[in-house]
């Protein structure tokens, strides 16, 4: 076992990088095949965001004031960026639970016995989760169109801007998946990983501009919402989709939401990938 590990560590840097990419793709393929063999995981992952779309649109749509109006159609277009962002971030809990389950069953120890890059197990897992999130986001976008969401309803939009908006959503989802990976490595059971993944997600997603106008919050809560990385991505998507809810806040993330979203997501990936890979190495040492 140590011989294979030493071989991987003494490989030239170029070969090590190629091996890391190859190993990550193999692990990602394994997880994607596993998803196809357990279709209920994908199905239930689709049902929850669809329920959020329907409930928020038809239950709260007529009572929410956006831009001085309670028009349900205005709220639909305001809401969808928040629902999209919530969907990609809630995938974090599933990612953490999956990694915790692999640890609990000893699968990680089997990977460790192979001559493979140490970070490939986590990278492959998070990439597979990103593919599943992209599929969920595609289905959710179709449902949003069916209930009345339209791009360009309150500003300029185009195919390139819409694609950029969804790319920012996937980047945020990928960044948060690394937080889930760290949680999954830090707990003992998949159930604990699921609970731990949701406990912090609810305040992050609800203390934001996703479902209500943050300008109507109390000052201290509004400042938290405006500097929330989640809010930056939601605001960036509204700008790119041309939807209502353009912020008049002086907070930098609300004035430059696209840049803020990129910076936040990249920083989260750098920090939590480093912590997760370090935790993985110490957990399997």
PDB file of C-alpha atoms in Angstrom:
ATOM      1  CA  UNK A   1       0.000   0.000   0.000  1.00  0.00           C
ATOM      2  CA  UNK A   2       2.749   2.412   0.916  1.00  0.00           C
ATOM      3  CA  UNK A   3       4.650   1.521  -2.233  1.00  0.00           C
ATOM      4  CA  UNK A   4       1.843   2.633  -4.492  1.00  0.00           C
ATOM      5  CA  UNK A   5       1.340   5.791  -2.479  1.00  0.00           C
ATOM      6  CA  UNK A   6       5.081   6.567  -2.672  1.00  0.00           C
ATOM      7  CA  UNK A   7       5.000   5.996  -6.428  1.00  0.00           C
ATOM      8  CA  UNK A   8       2.195   8.505  -6.829  1.00  0.00           C
ATOM      9  CA  UNK A   9       4.000  11.047  -4.678  1.00  0.00           C
ATOM     10  CA  UNK A  10       7.310  10.727  -6.527  1.00  0.00           C
ATOM     11  CA  UNK A  11       5.819  11.109 -10.024  1.00  0.00           C
ATOM     12  CA  UNK A  12       6.923  14.129 -12.049  1.00  0.00           C
ATOM     13  CA  UNK A  13       4.627  17.119 -11.567  1.00  0.00           C
ATOM     14  CA  UNK A  14       3.282  16.962 -15.123  1.00  0.00           C
ATOM     15  CA  UNK A  15       2.483  13.257 -14.878  1.00  0.00           C
ATOM     16  CA  UNK A  16       0.997  13.772 -11.416  1.00  0.00           C
ATOM     17  CA  UNK A  17      -1.379  16.420 -12.762  1.00  0.00           C
ATOM     18  CA  UNK A  18      -2.471  14.199 -15.653  1.00  0.00           C
ATOM     19  CA  UNK A  19      -2.953  11.283 -13.269  1.00  0.00           C
ATOM     20  CA  UNK A  20      -4.976  13.463 -10.911  1.00  0.00           C
ATOM     21  CA  UNK A  21      -7.312  14.548 -13.731  1.00  0.00           C
ATOM     22  CA  UNK A  22      -7.650  10.978 -14.993  1.00  0.00           C
ATOM     23  CA  UNK A  23      -8.355   9.620 -11.512  1.00  0.00           C
ATOM     24  CA  UNK A  24     -10.903  12.370 -10.848  1.00  0.00           C
ATOM     25  CA  UNK A  25     -12.760  11.535 -14.068  1.00  0.00           C
ATOM     26  CA  UNK A  26     -12.801   7.827 -13.169  1.00  0.00           C
ATOM     27  CA  UNK A  27     -14.290   8.587  -9.745  1.00  0.00           C
ATOM     28  CA  UNK A  28     -16.797  10.984 -11.320  1.00  0.00           C
ATOM     29  CA  UNK A  29     -17.829   8.283 -13.810  1.00  0.00           C
ATOM     30  CA  UNK A  30     -18.303   5.822 -10.967  1.00  0.00           C
ATOM     31  CA  UNK A  31     -20.602   8.234  -9.127  1.00  0.00           C
ATOM     32  CA  UNK A  32     -22.578   9.095 -12.260  1.00  0.00           C
ATOM     33  CA  UNK A  33     -23.146   5.403 -13.007  1.00  0.00           C
ATOM     34  CA  UNK A  34     -24.271   4.940  -9.412  1.00  0.00           C
ATOM     35  CA  UNK A  35     -26.794   7.767  -9.835  1.00  0.00           C
ATOM     36  CA  UNK A  36     -28.311   6.095 -12.897  1.00  0.00           C
ATOM     37  CA  UNK A  37     -28.717   2.873 -10.925  1.00  0.00           C
ATOM     38  CA  UNK A  38     -30.513   4.712  -8.116  1.00  0.00           C
ATOM     39  CA  UNK A  39     -32.882   6.945 -10.126  1.00  0.00           C
ATOM     40  CA  UNK A  40     -35.019   7.809  -7.094  1.00  0.00           C
ATOM     41  CA  UNK A  41     -32.180   9.990  -5.827  1.00  0.00           C
ATOM     42  CA  UNK A  42     -32.343  12.092  -8.978  1.00  0.00           C
ATOM     43  CA  UNK A  43     -36.151  12.092  -9.012  1.00  0.00           C
ATOM     44  CA  UNK A  44     -36.499  13.270  -5.424  1.00  0.00           C
ATOM     45  CA  UNK A  45     -33.801  15.852  -6.097  1.00  0.00           C
ATOM     46  CA  UNK A  46     -36.011  17.246  -8.870  1.00  0.00           C
ATOM     47  CA  UNK A  47     -39.274  17.201  -6.918  1.00  0.00           C
ATOM     48  CA  UNK A  48     -38.159  19.502  -4.103  1.00  0.00           C
ATOM     49  CA  UNK A  49     -37.170  22.541  -6.219  1.00  0.00           C
ATOM     50  CA  UNK A  50     -40.291  22.111  -8.375  1.00  0.00           C
ATOM     51  CA  UNK A  51     -42.387  22.245  -5.197  1.00  0.00           C
ATOM     52  CA  UNK A  52     -40.610  25.450  -4.150  1.00  0.00           C
ATOM     53  CA  UNK A  53     -41.368  27.034  -7.534  1.00  0.00           C
ATOM     54  CA  UNK A  54     -45.059  26.163  -7.373  1.00  0.00           C
ATOM     55  CA  UNK A  55     -45.534  27.034  -3.698  1.00  0.00           C
ATOM     56  CA  UNK A  56     -43.728  30.372  -3.757  1.00  0.00           C
ATOM     57  CA  UNK A  57     -45.263  31.365  -7.087  1.00  0.00           C
ATOM     58  CA  UNK A  58     -48.891  30.634  -6.328  1.00  0.00           C
ATOM     59  CA  UNK A  59     -49.043  30.876  -2.521  1.00  0.00           C
ATOM     60  CA  UNK A  60     -46.901  33.965  -1.879  1.00  0.00           C
ATOM     61  CA  UNK A  61     -46.879  35.562  -5.323  1.00  0.00           C
ATOM     62  CA  UNK A  62     -49.868  37.832  -4.776  1.00  0.00           C
ATOM     63  CA  UNK A  63     -48.730  39.171  -1.404  1.00  0.00           C
ATOM     64  CA  UNK A  64     -45.090  40.045  -2.092  1.00  0.00           C
ATOM     65  CA  UNK A  65     -44.328  43.640  -2.999  1.00  0.00           C
ATOM     66  CA  UNK A  66     -41.547  44.031  -5.564  1.00  0.00           C
ATOM     67  CA  UNK A  67     -40.766  47.423  -7.074  1.00  0.00           C
ATOM     68  CA  UNK A  68     -43.843  48.978  -5.494  1.00  0.00           C
ATOM     69  CA  UNK A  69     -46.258  46.419  -6.964  1.00  0.00           C
ATOM     70  CA  UNK A  70     -47.801  43.146  -5.813  1.00  0.00           C
ATOM     71  CA  UNK A  71     -48.334  41.895  -9.368  1.00  0.00           C
ATOM     72  CA  UNK A  72     -47.885  38.085  -9.318  1.00  0.00           C
ATOM     73  CA  UNK A  73     -46.100  38.074 -12.678  1.00  0.00           C
ATOM     74  CA  UNK A  74     -43.514  40.542 -11.357  1.00  0.00           C
ATOM     75  CA  UNK A  75     -42.870  38.326  -8.362  1.00  0.00           C
ATOM     76  CA  UNK A  76     -42.514  35.242 -10.585  1.00  0.00           C
ATOM     77  CA  UNK A  77     -39.700  36.879 -12.523  1.00  0.00           C
ATOM     78  CA  UNK A  78     -38.138  38.204  -9.316  1.00  0.00           C
ATOM     79  CA  UNK A  79     -38.340  34.822  -7.602  1.00  0.00           C
ATOM     80  CA  UNK A  80     -36.790  32.468 -10.128  1.00  0.00           C
ATOM     81  CA  UNK A  81     -33.168  33.560  -9.712  1.00  0.00           C
ATOM     82  CA  UNK A  82     -33.521  32.880  -5.979  1.00  0.00           C
ATOM     83  CA  UNK A  83     -35.080  29.451  -6.556  1.00  0.00           C
ATOM     84  CA  UNK A  84     -32.330  28.535  -9.026  1.00  0.00           C
ATOM     85  CA  UNK A  85     -29.642  29.563  -6.531  1.00  0.00           C
ATOM     86  CA  UNK A  86     -31.333  27.746  -3.672  1.00  0.00           C
ATOM     87  CA  UNK A  87     -31.518  24.578  -5.755  1.00  0.00           C
ATOM     88  CA  UNK A  88     -27.813  24.489  -6.610  1.00  0.00           C
ATOM     89  CA  UNK A  89     -26.776  25.204  -3.017  1.00  0.00           C
ATOM     90  CA  UNK A  90     -29.092  22.637  -1.447  1.00  0.00           C
ATOM     91  CA  UNK A  91     -27.216  19.966  -3.424  1.00  0.00           C
ATOM     92  CA  UNK A  92     -24.515  20.504  -0.782  1.00  0.00           C
ATOM     93  CA  UNK A  93     -26.364  18.328   1.720  1.00  0.00           C
ATOM     94  CA  UNK A  94     -26.524  15.399  -0.703  1.00  0.00           C
ATOM     95  CA  UNK A  95     -22.848  15.715  -1.519  1.00  0.00           C
ATOM     96  CA  UNK A  96     -21.855  15.657   2.142  1.00  0.00           C
ATOM     97  CA  UNK A  97     -24.115  12.691   2.855  1.00  0.00           C
ATOM     98  CA  UNK A  98     -22.652  10.760  -0.093  1.00  0.00           C
ATOM     99  CA  UNK A  99     -19.079  11.285   1.050  1.00  0.00           C
ATOM    100  CA  UNK A 100     -19.993  10.406   4.638  1.00  0.00           C
ATOM    101  CA  UNK A 101     -21.653   7.205   3.355  1.00  0.00           C
ATOM    102  CA  UNK A 102     -18.517   6.257   1.405  1.00  0.00           C
ATOM    103  CA  UNK A 103     -16.438   6.822   4.532  1.00  0.00           C
ATOM    104  CA  UNK A 104     -18.845   4.813   6.674  1.00  0.00           C
ATOM    105  CA  UNK A 105     -18.813   1.834   4.269  1.00  0.00           C
ATOM    106  CA  UNK A 106     -15.034   1.813   3.971  1.00  0.00           C
ATOM    107  CA  UNK A 107     -15.011   2.699   0.291  1.00  0.00           C
ATOM    108  CA  UNK A 108     -12.550   5.518   0.914  1.00  0.00           C
ATOM    109  CA  UNK A 109     -10.106   3.006   2.392  1.00  0.00           C
ATOM    110  CA  UNK A 110     -10.368   0.952  -0.800  1.00  0.00           C
ATOM    111  CA  UNK A 111      -9.585   4.001  -2.901  1.00  0.00           C
ATOM    112  CA  UNK A 112      -6.627   4.706  -0.643  1.00  0.00           C
ATOM    113  CA  UNK A 113      -5.169   1.274  -1.397  1.00  0.00           C
ATOM    114  CA  UNK A 114      -4.961   2.193  -5.090  1.00  0.00           C
ATOM    115  CA  UNK A 115      -2.167   4.217  -6.746  1.00  0.00           C
ATOM    116  CA  UNK A 116      -4.349   7.272  -7.287  1.00  0.00           C
ATOM    117  CA  UNK A 117      -4.121  10.969  -6.501  1.00  0.00           C
ATOM    118  CA  UNK A 118      -5.299  11.777  -2.998  1.00  0.00           C
ATOM    119  CA  UNK A 119      -7.600  14.644  -4.002  1.00  0.00           C
ATOM    120  CA  UNK A 120      -9.151  12.735  -6.913  1.00  0.00           C
ATOM    121  CA  UNK A 121     -11.788  11.049  -4.755  1.00  0.00           C
ATOM    122  CA  UNK A 122     -13.243  14.378  -3.633  1.00  0.00           C
ATOM    123  CA  UNK A 123     -12.789  16.127  -6.974  1.00  0.00           C
ATOM    124  CA  UNK A 124     -14.509  13.297  -8.828  1.00  0.00           C
ATOM    125  CA  UNK A 125     -17.369  13.241  -6.352  1.00  0.00           C
ATOM    126  CA  UNK A 126     -17.953  16.991  -6.531  1.00  0.00           C
ATOM    127  CA  UNK A 127     -17.798  16.940 -10.340  1.00  0.00           C
ATOM    128  CA  UNK A 128     -20.420  14.177 -10.484  1.00  0.00           C
ATOM    129  CA  UNK A 129     -22.629  16.219  -8.148  1.00  0.00           C
ATOM    130  CA  UNK A 130     -22.162  19.206 -10.459  1.00  0.00           C
ATOM    131  CA  UNK A 131     -23.453  17.167 -13.414  1.00  0.00           C
ATOM    132  CA  UNK A 132     -26.524  16.140 -11.416  1.00  0.00           C
ATOM    133  CA  UNK A 133     -27.070  19.768 -10.349  1.00  0.00           C
ATOM    134  CA  UNK A 134     -26.888  20.913 -13.977  1.00  0.00           C
ATOM    135  CA  UNK A 135     -29.558  18.362 -14.911  1.00  0.00           C
ATOM    136  CA  UNK A 136     -31.777  19.538 -12.052  1.00  0.00           C
ATOM    137  CA  UNK A 137     -31.274  23.159 -13.074  1.00  0.00           C
ATOM    138  CA  UNK A 138     -32.248  22.371 -16.669  1.00  0.00           C
ATOM    139  CA  UNK A 139     -35.507  20.712 -15.601  1.00  0.00           C
ATOM    140  CA  UNK A 140     -36.224  23.530 -13.164  1.00  0.00           C
ATOM    141  CA  UNK A 141     -35.730  26.154 -15.883  1.00  0.00           C
ATOM    142  CA  UNK A 142     -38.321  24.371 -18.037  1.00  0.00           C
ATOM    143  CA  UNK A 143     -40.778  24.319 -15.113  1.00  0.00           C
ATOM    144  CA  UNK A 144     -40.105  28.018 -14.473  1.00  0.00           C
ATOM    145  CA  UNK A 145     -40.948  28.815 -18.100  1.00  0.00           C
ATOM    146  CA  UNK A 146     -44.168  26.833 -17.803  1.00  0.00           C
ATOM    147  CA  UNK A 147     -45.336  28.816 -14.751  1.00  0.00           C
ATOM    148  CA  UNK A 148     -44.601  32.146 -16.433  1.00  0.00           C
ATOM    149  CA  UNK A 149     -40.951  33.071 -15.875  1.00  0.00           C
ATOM    150  CA  UNK A 150     -39.517  35.123 -18.720  1.00  0.00           C
ATOM    151  CA  UNK A 151     -36.025  36.482 -19.340  1.00  0.00           C
ATOM    152  CA  UNK A 152     -35.780  40.131 -20.333  1.00  0.00           C
ATOM    153  CA  UNK A 153     -38.952  41.009 -18.429  1.00  0.00           C
ATOM    154  CA  UNK A 154     -37.351  44.051 -16.809  1.00  0.00           C
ATOM    155  CA  UNK A 155     -34.106  44.700 -18.682  1.00  0.00           C
ATOM    156  CA  UNK A 156     -31.733  43.641 -21.421  1.00  0.00           C
ATOM    157  CA  UNK A 157     -31.051  39.963 -21.879  1.00  0.00           C
ATOM    158  CA  UNK A 158     -29.810  37.590 -24.541  1.00  0.00           C
ATOM    159  CA  UNK A 159     -28.649  34.020 -25.003  1.00  0.00           C
ATOM    160  CA  UNK A 160     -25.101  34.843 -23.921  1.00  0.00           C
ATOM    161  CA  UNK A 161     -26.238  36.628 -20.767  1.00  0.00           C
ATOM    162  CA  UNK A 162     -28.638  33.819 -19.860  1.00  0.00           C
ATOM    163  CA  UNK A 163     -25.894  31.200 -20.289  1.00  0.00           C
ATOM    164  CA  UNK A 164     -23.568  33.341 -18.159  1.00  0.00           C
ATOM    165  CA  UNK A 165     -26.231  33.489 -15.450  1.00  0.00           C
ATOM    166  CA  UNK A 166     -26.617  29.726 -15.329  1.00  0.00           C
ATOM    167  CA  UNK A 167     -22.811  29.343 -15.364  1.00  0.00           C
ATOM    168  CA  UNK A 168     -22.598  31.530 -12.242  1.00  0.00           C
ATOM    169  CA  UNK A 169     -25.259  29.376 -10.588  1.00  0.00           C
ATOM    170  CA  UNK A 170     -23.329  26.184 -11.327  1.00  0.00           C
ATOM    171  CA  UNK A 171     -20.105  27.767 -10.089  1.00  0.00           C
ATOM    172  CA  UNK A 172     -21.805  28.704  -6.821  1.00  0.00           C
ATOM    173  CA  UNK A 173     -23.229  25.205  -6.527  1.00  0.00           C
ATOM    174  CA  UNK A 174     -19.806  23.676  -7.124  1.00  0.00           C
ATOM    175  CA  UNK A 175     -18.265  25.967  -4.518  1.00  0.00           C
ATOM    176  CA  UNK A 176     -20.851  25.029  -1.899  1.00  0.00           C
ATOM    177  CA  UNK A 177     -20.363  21.347  -2.732  1.00  0.00           C
ATOM    178  CA  UNK A 178     -16.856  21.613  -1.315  1.00  0.00           C
ATOM    179  CA  UNK A 179     -18.355  22.856   1.952  1.00  0.00           C
ATOM    180  CA  UNK A 180     -20.541  19.744   1.888  1.00  0.00           C
ATOM    181  CA  UNK A 181     -17.476  17.586   1.231  1.00  0.00           C
ATOM    182  CA  UNK A 182     -15.753  19.000   4.308  1.00  0.00           C
ATOM    183  CA  UNK A 183     -18.855  18.360   6.415  1.00  0.00           C
ATOM    184  CA  UNK A 184     -19.134  14.803   5.077  1.00  0.00           C
ATOM    185  CA  UNK A 185     -15.541  14.097   6.072  1.00  0.00           C
ATOM    186  CA  UNK A 186     -16.021  15.615   9.521  1.00  0.00           C
ATOM    187  CA  UNK A 187     -19.007  13.583  10.748  1.00  0.00           C
ATOM    188  CA  UNK A 188     -19.527   9.914  11.428  1.00  0.00           C
ATOM    189  CA  UNK A 189     -22.786   9.113   9.654  1.00  0.00           C
ATOM    190  CA  UNK A 190     -24.625  10.168   6.460  1.00  0.00           C
ATOM    191  CA  UNK A 191     -27.575  11.303   8.595  1.00  0.00           C
ATOM    192  CA  UNK A 192     -25.357  13.702  10.497  1.00  0.00           C
ATOM    193  CA  UNK A 193     -23.921  14.994   7.212  1.00  0.00           C
ATOM    194  CA  UNK A 194     -27.411  15.693   5.862  1.00  0.00           C
ATOM    195  CA  UNK A 195     -28.440  17.541   9.015  1.00  0.00           C
ATOM    196  CA  UNK A 196     -25.149  19.416   9.175  1.00  0.00           C
ATOM    197  CA  UNK A 197     -25.463  20.399   5.544  1.00  0.00           C
ATOM    198  CA  UNK A 198     -28.928  21.895   5.996  1.00  0.00           C
ATOM    199  CA  UNK A 199     -28.463  23.680   9.329  1.00  0.00           C
ATOM    200  CA  UNK A 200     -26.280  26.435   7.887  1.00  0.00           C
ATOM    201  CA  UNK A 201     -27.930  26.486   4.436  1.00  0.00           C
ATOM    202  CA  UNK A 202     -31.283  27.760   5.665  1.00  0.00           C
ATOM    203  CA  UNK A 203     -29.990  31.042   7.152  1.00  0.00           C
ATOM    204  CA  UNK A 204     -27.673  31.563   4.178  1.00  0.00           C
ATOM    205  CA  UNK A 205     -30.501  31.207   1.669  1.00  0.00           C
ATOM    206  CA  UNK A 206     -33.262  32.969   3.601  1.00  0.00           C
ATOM    207  CA  UNK A 207     -31.217  35.899   4.981  1.00  0.00           C
ATOM    208  CA  UNK A 208     -30.725  37.066   1.420  1.00  0.00           C
ATOM    209  CA  UNK A 209     -32.467  38.781  -1.461  1.00  0.00           C
ATOM    210  CA  UNK A 210     -33.665  35.467  -2.918  1.00  0.00           C
ATOM    211  CA  UNK A 211     -37.324  35.599  -1.908  1.00  0.00           C
ATOM    212  CA  UNK A 212     -37.908  39.154  -0.666  1.00  0.00           C
ATOM    213  CA  UNK A 213     -36.555  42.603  -1.410  1.00  0.00           C
ATOM    214  CA  UNK A 214     -33.621  43.061   0.991  1.00  0.00           C
ATOM    215  CA  UNK A 215     -34.290  46.812   1.007  1.00  0.00           C
ATOM    216  CA  UNK A 216     -37.376  46.153   3.129  1.00  0.00           C
ATOM    217  CA  UNK A 217     -35.389  44.410   5.874  1.00  0.00           C
ATOM    218  CA  UNK A 218     -34.227  46.028   9.109  1.00  0.00           C
ATOM    219  CA  UNK A 219     -30.847  47.785   8.582  1.00  0.00           C
ATOM    220  CA  UNK A 220     -28.620  45.236  10.351  1.00  0.00           C
ATOM    221  CA  UNK A 221     -30.283  42.311   8.590  1.00  0.00           C
ATOM    222  CA  UNK A 222     -30.151  44.112   5.239  1.00  0.00           C
ATOM    223  CA  UNK A 223     -26.369  44.545   5.540  1.00  0.00           C
ATOM    224  CA  UNK A 224     -25.945  40.815   6.189  1.00  0.00           C
ATOM    225  CA  UNK A 225     -28.152  39.977   3.202  1.00  0.00           C
ATOM    226  CA  UNK A 226     -26.341  42.387   0.881  1.00  0.00           C
ATOM    227  CA  UNK A 227     -22.909  40.945   1.696  1.00  0.00           C
ATOM    228  CA  UNK A 228     -24.107  37.352   1.565  1.00  0.00           C
ATOM    229  CA  UNK A 229     -22.325  35.420  -1.257  1.00  0.00           C
ATOM    230  CA  UNK A 230     -25.646  33.773  -2.043  1.00  0.00           C
ATOM    231  CA  UNK A 231     -27.271  37.204  -2.562  1.00  0.00           C
ATOM    232  CA  UNK A 232     -24.505  38.257  -4.945  1.00  0.00           C
ATOM    233  CA  UNK A 233     -25.200  35.328  -7.263  1.00  0.00           C
ATOM    234  CA  UNK A 234     -28.960  35.863  -7.092  1.00  0.00           C
ATOM    235  CA  UNK A 235     -28.517  39.540  -7.941  1.00  0.00           C
ATOM    236  CA  UNK A 236     -26.089  38.723 -10.750  1.00  0.00           C
ATOM    237  CA  UNK A 237     -28.614  36.327 -12.277  1.00  0.00           C
ATOM    238  CA  UNK A 238     -31.385  38.920 -12.123  1.00  0.00           C
ATOM    239  CA  UNK A 239     -29.149  41.374 -13.945  1.00  0.00           C
ATOM    240  CA  UNK A 240     -28.133  38.809 -16.582  1.00  0.00           C
ATOM    241  CA  UNK A 241     -31.654  37.439 -16.995  1.00  0.00           C
ATOM    242  CA  UNK A 242     -33.129  40.933 -17.196  1.00  0.00           C
ATOM    243  CA  UNK A 243     -35.547  40.226 -14.338  1.00  0.00           C
ATOM    244  CA  UNK A 244     -36.987  42.696 -11.792  1.00  0.00           C
ATOM    245  CA  UNK A 245     -35.346  43.327  -8.456  1.00  0.00           C
ATOM    246  CA  UNK A 246     -32.343  45.398  -9.539  1.00  0.00           C
ATOM    247  CA  UNK A 247     -30.825  46.664  -6.304  1.00  0.00           C
ATOM    248  CA  UNK A 248     -30.401  50.337  -5.431  1.00  0.00           C
ATOM    249  CA  UNK A 249     -28.137  49.435  -2.523  1.00  0.00           C
ATOM    250  CA  UNK A 250     -24.729  51.076  -2.188  1.00  0.00           C
ATOM    251  CA  UNK A 251     -23.134  47.796  -1.000  1.00  0.00           C
ATOM    252  CA  UNK A 252     -20.345  46.748  -3.387  1.00  0.00           C
ATOM    253  CA  UNK A 253     -21.678  43.208  -4.039  1.00  0.00           C
ATOM    254  CA  UNK A 254     -25.042  44.645  -5.075  1.00  0.00           C
ATOM    255  CA  UNK A 255     -23.441  47.278  -7.311  1.00  0.00           C
ATOM    256  CA  UNK A 256     -21.128  44.740  -8.989  1.00  0.00           C
ATOM    257  CA  UNK A 257     -22.966  41.432  -8.507  1.00  0.00           C
ATOM    258  CA  UNK A 258     -21.361  39.500 -11.377  1.00  0.00           C
ATOM    259  CA  UNK A 259     -17.837  40.211 -10.177  1.00  0.00           C
ATOM    260  CA  UNK A 260     -18.868  39.663  -6.555  1.00  0.00           C
ATOM    261  CA  UNK A 261     -20.388  36.301  -7.432  1.00  0.00           C
ATOM    262  CA  UNK A 262     -17.243  35.184  -9.262  1.00  0.00           C
ATOM    263  CA  UNK A 263     -14.935  36.320  -6.461  1.00  0.00           C
ATOM    264  CA  UNK A 264     -17.028  34.749  -3.707  1.00  0.00           C
ATOM    265  CA  UNK A 265     -17.348  31.398  -5.518  1.00  0.00           C
ATOM    266  CA  UNK A 266     -13.648  31.149  -6.384  1.00  0.00           C
ATOM    267  CA  UNK A 267     -12.630  32.013  -2.814  1.00  0.00           C
ATOM    268  CA  UNK A 268     -15.007  29.415  -1.382  1.00  0.00           C
ATOM    269  CA  UNK A 269     -13.589  26.760  -3.723  1.00  0.00           C
ATOM    270  CA  UNK A 270      -9.981  27.614  -2.872  1.00  0.00           C
ATOM    271  CA  UNK A 271     -10.568  27.671   0.887  1.00  0.00           C
ATOM    272  CA  UNK A 272     -12.857  24.682   1.310  1.00  0.00           C
ATOM    273  CA  UNK A 273     -11.174  22.456  -1.275  1.00  0.00           C
ATOM    274  CA  UNK A 274      -7.911  22.960   0.583  1.00  0.00           C
ATOM    275  CA  UNK A 275      -9.557  22.176   3.930  1.00  0.00           C
ATOM    276  CA  UNK A 276     -11.465  19.175   2.537  1.00  0.00           C
ATOM    277  CA  UNK A 277      -8.406  17.587   0.892  1.00  0.00           C
ATOM    278  CA  UNK A 278      -6.398  18.147   4.084  1.00  0.00           C
ATOM    279  CA  UNK A 279      -9.184  16.555   6.122  1.00  0.00           C
ATOM    280  CA  UNK A 280      -9.369  13.639   3.705  1.00  0.00           C
ATOM    281  CA  UNK A 281      -5.639  12.986   4.003  1.00  0.00           C
ATOM    282  CA  UNK A 282      -5.692  13.096   7.790  1.00  0.00           C
ATOM    283  CA  UNK A 283      -8.849  10.961   7.981  1.00  0.00           C
ATOM    284  CA  UNK A 284      -7.283   8.213   5.865  1.00  0.00           C
ATOM    285  CA  UNK A 285      -3.721   8.491   7.150  1.00  0.00           C
TER     286      UNK A 285
END
